[in-house]
Amino acid sequence: MAEKKVNVAIVGASGYSGEELVRLLLEHPHVNLSVLTSRQYAGQTMTSVFPRFAGYNHAADLKFSSPSIDVLSEKADVVFLALPHGIAAEFAVPLANKGVTVIDLSADFRINDAAIYKEFYGNEHPEPQWLTKAVYGLPEIHRAAIANATLIASPGCYPTSILLPTIPLIKKGLIDTNHIIANSMSGVSGAGRNASLPFLYVECNESLRPYGVPKHRHLSEIEQEMGIANGAPVTIEFTPHLVPVSRGILTTLYLKPPVDHSNDFTHWIKSVTECLEDFYNDETFVRITGNKRLPDTKNVTNTNTIEIGWASDARTQRLRIFSAEDNLVKGASGQAIQSFNIKFGFEESIGLKI
Amino acid sequence: MAEKKVNVAIVGASGYSGEELVRLLLEHPHVNLSVLTSRQYAGQTMTSVFPRFAGYNHAADLKFSSPSIDVLSEKADVVFLALPHGIAAEFAVPLANKGVTVIDLSADFRINDAAIYKEFYGNEHPEPQWLTKAVYGLPEIHRAAIANATLIASPGCYPTSILLPTIPLIKKGLIDTNHIIANSMSGVSGAGRNASLPFLYVECNESLRPYGVPKHRHLSEIEQEMGIANGAPVTIEFTPHLVPVSRGILTTLYLKPPVDHSNDFTHWIKSVTECLEDFYNDETFVRITGNKRLPDTKNVTNTNTIEIGWASDARTQRLRIFSAEDNLVKGASGQAIQSFNIKFGFEESIGLKI
Amino acid sequence: MAEKKVNVAIVGASGYSGEELVRLLLEHPHVNLSVLTSRQYAGQTMTSVFPRFAGYNHAADLKFSSPSIDVLSEKADVVFLALPHGIAAEFAVPLANKGVTVIDLSADFRINDAAIYKEFYGNEHPEPQWLTKAVYGLPEIHRAAIANATLIASPGCYPTSILLPTIPLIKKGLIDTNHIIANSMSGVSGAGRNASLPFLYVECNESLRPYGVPKHRHLSEIEQEMGIANGAPVTIEFTPHLVPVSRGILTTLYLKPPVDHSNDFTHWIKSVTECLEDFYNDETFVRITGNKRLPDTKNVTNTNTIEIGWASDARTQRLRIFSAEDNLVKGASGQAIQSFNIKFGFEESIGLKI
Amino acid sequence: MAEKKVNVAIVGASGYSGEELVRLLLEHPHVNLSVLTSRQYAGQTMTSVFPRFAGYNHAADLKFSSPSIDVLSEKADVVFLALPHGIAAEFAVPLANKGVTVIDLSADFRINDAAIYKEFYGNEHPEPQWLTKAVYGLPEIHRAAIANATLIASPGCYPTSILLPTIPLIKKGLIDTNHIIANSMSGVSGAGRNASLPFLYVECNESLRPYGVPKHRHLSEIEQEMGIANGAPVTIEFTPHLVPVSRGILTTLYLKPPVDHSNDFTHWIKSVTECLEDFYNDETFVRITGNKRLPDTKNVTNTNTIEIGWASDARTQRLRIFSAEDNLVKGASGQAIQSFNIKFGFEESIGLKI
């Protein structure tokens, strides 16, 4: 298999997620980057836009082009879409219909239910029949489905940081699903590589601000996946905040025991601990720090690892779980490559830093 | 009164809170800075340590000295203590016993109950008889008592950001006091001006990290003041996080209605809105942004203002309240000066930026 | 004079220089802010765009309007122009022709010579007859002319940091004018409050970059003013760099003695020291740190002070002079207000922090 | 050779350079990390101090120990010393005497001349006989000597950024060696992982400051290597500045033509261009951006690449050359590994990012 190379295209390769895909895939031993598209930089060499990649093999040969379904389907076995939501669907469906594997980093196919999509994104979904065919690309939860998917909807950065710590507990009935609070802080790259006043250096430096409450779009996929794990709908509180780092998401989850665990706090904490440790014991990219050390984004930036740790509070009989990830890697491009590895039968960690 | 000058000493004037006191008091029209102490810099001129103050009137005359009770009581009408907890008490009590007004920025006299003090700070309180005589210096809540106090225990930075949004609601029974969650992010100046590895530039830059859970020392004063407002003990969840800004605290509070308000969400939100707007209507340093705009620390740094805004969530029937303050001003030195103005009969905003 | 109020308009009040003018003039005791214009925010209240000013007296009454010569000339005694170069002239000349004092923060009238203007700015100057009537608003150098000017061309941020340390030495023939090198670093606010990719948080954070070489536009005014001081043309090397701070310029000047001072290095350094100390002895906003301490932008941000210090190098027989200023205050809006105070007969430091 | 593994020890592995060596060597395919020492953390596991390395193969087995010559010489074929200057010599000489290859990242053996060492470092060199035996580990300049060295003195971060752009030009007589000015900005990691007040987050954030003038210790090795290239002593001006980034050095060099090139500026620039392009044509880690694009540290952080670009100035008939590197990689640990690869016959780029 060492010789096998997959032809890979990246559509929207000049945004932050696209750039991160380029960075990671240039070093992936089984990838041949065949097409990079960028409307903004079409015609320019990739290294003129991203000089830091100049030293990579073959980087000098790469040029941005305008995206074309025909060219993509001809030259690529798999297409990563790093496009704004709404636009991704225009590429995903025709490509998937031609049998090309599509790994979509946008939100376009993350929601199973067209009504929920409309509620959160404001418009009718253009291709609702694909909503159920697409697989939500959270490898630790949907690995088997990813291996067989044609269209993989790679999760959002916030959802990844919230779902991985909670889904195992929800599945086992270990937390009260009427009381899930997710408080997240994100670095500015989460806002994308778009010239926009609120994300200028001077506007973000020395600024701490909440936004997108009470109904950030990521809530829709978070609650969907929690609902699947729960076997019944889940509604949560989620608050994103913008803080002055380039990369990283730190999520703090406030949780309490379900009724049938509320009499023995120590036992509950033990069950939670065992559940998470067992669930993630064999996972390459989940580092359980438990109650030994609290997560810190500094430990995970530029890697595909998510740290998960917790602190029980005997005073309130409640639990806080913390997760730290790189929003552009485990929260976006790294995770998409993890799904790619699964789908194409490569070792899951190939091309990714742990 | 324009002519009246109060002789003011600052003990521990070379830390961040001390420096901020110097900055503000140098421009206070009714203050004569008579003594600045700093063990570390004793004998040095103030402007050699803080060159940015060189342009202020009389700044050139100021020198750091070693602290002495006799000198302080002789030369100062009021002494601000910007010392580590435990050390402040050594100065506060002898000075207060001599009738000198003491405004203590440490935690030494914030707790009324010696047992609680010991639980959170680990040692017997050295002067328990003063715990009940000291006044908790949160002007918007304890203004009258501050006006008559000899020993003012100025609140901590986190408590200020948490208590101001919640106390009016607790007093009116408008929130469920069994369900108060305070999630806070603080700038690095909160850790003090001490050479310590975790607060080096390289350790903090691009790092987001929780700490001090589940039982940060500030919990003791938060719960005490909430308990007083409630007429019964209150236990909350509080999570501080360190983020890479120099100044600023952003607190996100997760709240729900008490049982008797839980049937009419709209009415509850209306009551909460009116309660906070009424309570702070005449307060100079509280800016209610309501549900119009979310607070941002950028709007309050270098001022004594706290912004308070909120977002109701009809989906969960709950409420989030946000507050933003400068941890060194409203969260420390500015608030201490606000108490000083109250105690000495000056207009409350004199020498402070709104 | 305590009662005298001047009606002041700010055109382009929503950029960073404009915002800084608002901040400073709201507290100026002799200013009545009568008109604030902003094409982008016309019709909105000032405090909705800049919430941090909500606490100032009268701030709530201020609204942004679209700029109109008629309204400006009717309602304002003085108009500050915080506009991009090229646009400022459209307002400056009609207003000045009507006798309104104009303080222009753009580059439009800084250059005396229309040919030089065209060389550096690329177009014919629209109002060349005003180039010689306008006064270059560097108070420490042109104070008397400022007092009598109708049109004051307030200097650029880089030029201020370079000219103040060198002009006294050039005037006295104390440096070799064939060998002046100015190496400057600037905070990102210098790029203005414009949505532009290179100034996004993520693009600037952890980036150090030169730009604008070899012929940055500011060179034209730097060399003009040096030439006037020298009595003969001066050509220098100037390199601006962008670094991740919000505010501040640090300039490092590499200088050597003229031929007639090159035999006695010690004596030369003594002459340089005396020259700068004498020249700035009575200046409120120039803090000479000499060879005692090197300047640091941290000591001057948010003030109108420029720090100037130096280090002589016996090994190379040369001299480095360093200056530190806040690019938005002494480098822009503060200095413009300093000129305003001069022109209107107020104490020069009124409304400015030292 | 794919199978060959070298036993490697890192002494002082818990500082920033040491941590960077750990990071890079954990992934080096021909390295077996056999000993990590740290007085501060002796007895602790490596991953408890640096959690981000937990995912690497074998990382879990590594523990910090106290350094011992016997253990080091027994267990390691090569020892990297990431120690403060003065202390490194205590390990370097006994190890080298036993035939262990020593790659010393400190300044202890960079200087050939004991008198110069004393002038700049203040004490007699403890092992002067080794000063001439040690090889200055700048691979692009001293590759052959490195291949045969027992003691490699790896260059300082500033010297690397200054010497690589200038040595080829000096060797060819293409610049006036009486007029070399190096203006550098460095990230805070250059100050080391030591708890020290000036390097706290709050002290560095929003601060731009020069330091170490006129005679920073790195001058000694810069001038030594320039002198060797020149065949005669060279004295330069060098100014380091501290700026708020974690990593990166940006150096701006001010240069002029020697007398015999001063009549034809265009030809001189052509010669300089050809000289640098030819010299570095085959070098993996030197990216010549020429006059097409100016270097930016953002393009090189976390890589062993140095970018070198320039701007000629027809007005002044002079030249500016810019270089950008990661101070911890090409400026320290990466370069040390480059020398290791040379010495042990591996491909020079193995284990390093370009």
Tab-separated table of N, CA and C in Angstrom, chain A residues 86-145:
chain	number	residue	atom	x	y	z
A	86	GLY	N	-23.759	26.729	1.766
A	86	GLY	CA	-24.622	27.174	0.668
A	86	GLY	C	-23.945	26.967	-0.676
A	87	ILE	N	-22.662	27.264	-0.742
A	87	ILE	CA	-21.931	27.089	-2.002
A	87	ILE	C	-21.424	25.664	-2.141
A	88	ALA	N	-21.105	25.057	-1.020
A	88	ALA	CA	-20.548	23.701	-1.073
A	88	ALA	C	-21.488	22.734	-1.789
A	89	ALA	N	-22.788	22.876	-1.531
A	89	ALA	CA	-23.756	21.952	-2.121
A	89	ALA	C	-23.691	21.945	-3.654
A	90	GLU	N	-23.370	23.084	-4.226
A	90	GLU	CA	-23.299	23.170	-5.693
A	90	GLU	C	-22.236	22.242	-6.275
A	91	PHE	N	-21.232	21.947	-5.486
A	91	PHE	CA	-20.180	21.036	-5.937
A	91	PHE	C	-20.403	19.618	-5.428
A	92	ALA	N	-20.881	19.528	-4.200
A	92	ALA	CA	-20.946	18.225	-3.545
A	92	ALA	C	-21.847	17.255	-4.310
A	93	VAL	N	-23.016	17.714	-4.677
A	93	VAL	CA	-23.990	16.786	-5.257
A	93	VAL	C	-23.576	16.304	-6.646
A	94	PRO	N	-23.245	17.193	-7.582
A	94	PRO	CA	-22.819	16.676	-8.897
A	94	PRO	C	-21.607	15.762	-8.802
A	95	LEU	N	-20.680	16.079	-7.909
A	95	LEU	CA	-19.492	15.228	-7.777
A	95	LEU	C	-19.864	13.875	-7.178
A	96	ALA	N	-20.658	13.899	-6.134
A	96	ALA	CA	-21.070	12.643	-5.500
A	96	ALA	C	-21.883	11.800	-6.485
A	97	ASN	N	-22.713	12.464	-7.266
A	97	ASN	CA	-23.495	11.729	-8.275
A	97	ASN	C	-22.600	11.032	-9.298
A	98	LYS	N	-21.435	11.605	-9.540
A	98	LYS	CA	-20.493	10.954	-10.452
A	98	LYS	C	-19.625	9.917	-9.737
A	99	GLY	N	-19.881	9.721	-8.478
A	99	GLY	CA	-19.131	8.694	-7.759
A	99	GLY	C	-17.840	9.184	-7.128
A	100	VAL	N	-17.582	10.469	-7.240
A	100	VAL	CA	-16.398	11.016	-6.576
A	100	VAL	C	-16.677	11.126	-5.072
A	101	THR	N	-15.728	10.713	-4.258
A	101	THR	CA	-15.892	10.895	-2.816
A	101	THR	C	-15.775	12.379	-2.480
A	102	VAL	N	-16.722	12.866	-1.725
A	102	VAL	CA	-16.718	14.276	-1.349
A	102	VAL	C	-16.600	14.384	0.169
A	103	ILE	N	-15.623	15.152	0.611
A	103	ILE	CA	-15.497	15.433	2.045
A	103	ILE	C	-15.731	16.924	2.208
A	104	ASP	N	-16.893	17.235	2.744
A	104	ASP	CA	-17.376	18.615	2.754
A	104	ASP	C	-17.154	19.215	4.141
A	105	LEU	N	-16.316	20.250	4.210
A	105	LEU	CA	-16.079	20.888	5.506
A	105	LEU	C	-17.129	21.935	5.850
A	106	SER	N	-18.030	22.205	4.936
A	106	SER	CA	-19.084	23.187	5.230
A	106	SER	C	-20.218	22.515	6.008
A	107	ALA	N	-21.222	23.312	6.332
A	107	ALA	CA	-22.356	22.791	7.103
A	107	ALA	C	-23.446	22.211	6.207
A	108	ASP	N	-23.243	22.198	4.894
A	108	ASP	CA	-24.371	21.932	3.993
A	108	ASP	C	-25.027	20.572	4.164
A	109	PHE	N	-24.266	19.575	4.560
A	109	PHE	CA	-24.870	18.235	4.656
A	109	PHE	C	-24.746	17.620	6.051
A	110	ARG	N	-24.526	18.471	7.024
A	110	ARG	CA	-24.378	17.951	8.388
A	110	ARG	C	-25.734	17.628	9.030
A	111	ILE	N	-26.777	18.280	8.540
A	111	ILE	CA	-28.098	18.157	9.174
A	111	ILE	C	-28.902	17.105	8.401
A	112	ASN	N	-29.489	16.198	9.123
A	112	ASN	CA	-30.277	15.141	8.468
A	112	ASN	C	-31.658	15.618	8.032
A	113	ASP	N	-32.165	16.611	8.713
A	113	ASP	CA	-33.563	16.998	8.588
A	113	ASP	C	-33.652	18.361	7.895
A	114	ALA	N	-34.339	18.384	6.747
A	114	ALA	CA	-34.409	19.616	5.954
A	114	ALA	C	-35.091	20.753	6.711
A	115	ALA	N	-36.017	20.413	7.582
A	115	ALA	CA	-36.703	21.470	8.336
A	115	ALA	C	-35.762	22.132	9.344
A	116	ILE	N	-34.965	21.292	9.984
A	116	ILE	CA	-33.978	21.858	10.925
A	116	ILE	C	-32.968	22.709	10.145
A	117	TYR	N	-32.549	22.188	8.997
A	117	TYR	CA	-31.620	22.979	8.171
A	117	TYR	C	-32.210	24.348	7.911
A	118	LYS	N	-33.458	24.378	7.477
A	118	LYS	CA	-34.078	25.661	7.151
A	118	LYS	C	-34.186	26.552	8.388
A	119	GLU	N	-34.530	25.950	9.514
A	119	GLU	CA	-34.683	26.745	10.739
A	119	GLU	C	-33.373	27.458	11.095
A	120	PHE	N	-32.254	26.744	10.930
A	120	PHE	CA	-30.985	27.333	11.369
A	120	PHE	C	-30.251	28.102	10.266
A	121	TYR	N	-30.448	27.707	9.017
A	121	TYR	CA	-29.687	28.350	7.940
A	121	TYR	C	-30.527	29.288	7.081
A	122	GLY	N	-31.832	29.252	7.295
A	122	GLY	CA	-32.661	30.309	6.727
A	122	GLY	C	-33.191	30.059	5.327
A	123	ASN	N	-32.670	29.051	4.651
A	123	ASN	CA	-33.171	28.803	3.293
A	123	ASN	C	-33.531	27.321	3.142
A	124	GLU	N	-34.344	27.044	2.123
A	124	GLU	CA	-34.642	25.647	1.806
A	124	GLU	C	-33.344	24.960	1.400
A	125	HIS	N	-33.175	23.733	1.820
A	125	HIS	CA	-31.977	23.021	1.382
A	125	HIS	C	-32.116	22.663	-0.094
A	126	PRO	N	-31.069	22.926	-0.896
A	126	PRO	CA	-31.194	22.726	-2.351
A	126	PRO	C	-31.229	21.246	-2.756
A	127	GLU	N	-30.712	20.385	-1.916
A	127	GLU	CA	-30.618	18.971	-2.306
A	127	GLU	C	-31.010	18.087	-1.121
A	128	PRO	N	-32.254	18.189	-0.669
A	128	PRO	CA	-32.621	17.527	0.589
A	128	PRO	C	-32.453	16.009	0.540
A	129	GLN	N	-32.554	15.434	-0.657
A	129	GLN	CA	-32.428	13.969	-0.723
A	129	GLN	C	-31.038	13.510	-0.274
A	130	TRP	N	-30.047	14.384	-0.349
A	130	TRP	CA	-28.697	14.006	0.076
A	130	TRP	C	-28.473	14.160	1.585
A	131	LEU	N	-29.389	14.809	2.246
A	131	LEU	CA	-29.178	15.037	3.686
A	131	LEU	C	-29.084	13.722	4.449
A	132	THR	N	-29.860	12.783	4.047
A	132	THR	CA	-29.823	11.507	4.785
A	132	THR	C	-28.738	10.573	4.261
A	133	LYS	N	-28.342	10.775	3.010
A	133	LYS	CA	-27.273	9.924	2.476
A	133	LYS	C	-25.891	10.337	3.006
A	134	ALA	N	-25.740	11.632	3.281
A	134	ALA	CA	-24.450	12.103	3.782
A	134	ALA	C	-24.188	11.550	5.186
A	135	VAL	N	-22.920	11.329	5.472
A	135	VAL	CA	-22.533	10.804	6.790
A	135	VAL	C	-21.842	11.915	7.588
A	136	TYR	N	-22.238	12.063	8.839
A	136	TYR	CA	-21.612	13.067	9.705
A	136	TYR	C	-20.224	12.561	10.086
A	137	GLY	N	-19.212	13.271	9.649
A	137	GLY	CA	-17.853	12.736	9.681
A	137	GLY	C	-17.100	12.879	10.991
A	138	LEU	N	-17.690	12.420	12.062
A	138	LEU	CA	-16.994	12.427	13.353
A	138	LEU	C	-16.462	11.007	13.561
A	139	PRO	N	-15.194	10.776	13.246
A	139	PRO	CA	-14.692	9.404	13.147
A	139	PRO	C	-14.881	8.581	14.411
A	140	GLU	N	-14.688	9.179	15.568
A	140	GLU	CA	-14.781	8.405	16.804
A	140	GLU	C	-16.214	7.908	17.035
A	141	ILE	N	-17.177	8.509	16.373
A	141	ILE	CA	-18.583	8.127	16.578
A	141	ILE	C	-19.140	7.374	15.363
A	142	HIS	N	-18.765	7.802	14.171
A	142	HIS	CA	-19.377	7.233	12.967
A	142	HIS	C	-18.356	6.570	12.041
A	143	ARG	N	-17.379	5.911	12.621
A	143	ARG	CA	-16.273	5.383	11.812
A	143	ARG	C	-16.753	4.442	10.703
A	144	ALA	N	-17.628	3.512	11.052
A	144	ALA	CA	-18.050	2.516	10.064
A	144	ALA	C	-18.790	3.179	8.908
A	145	ALA	N	-19.654	4.103	9.229
A	145	ALA	CA	-20.410	4.764	8.170
A	145	ALA	C	-19.498	5.588	7.270
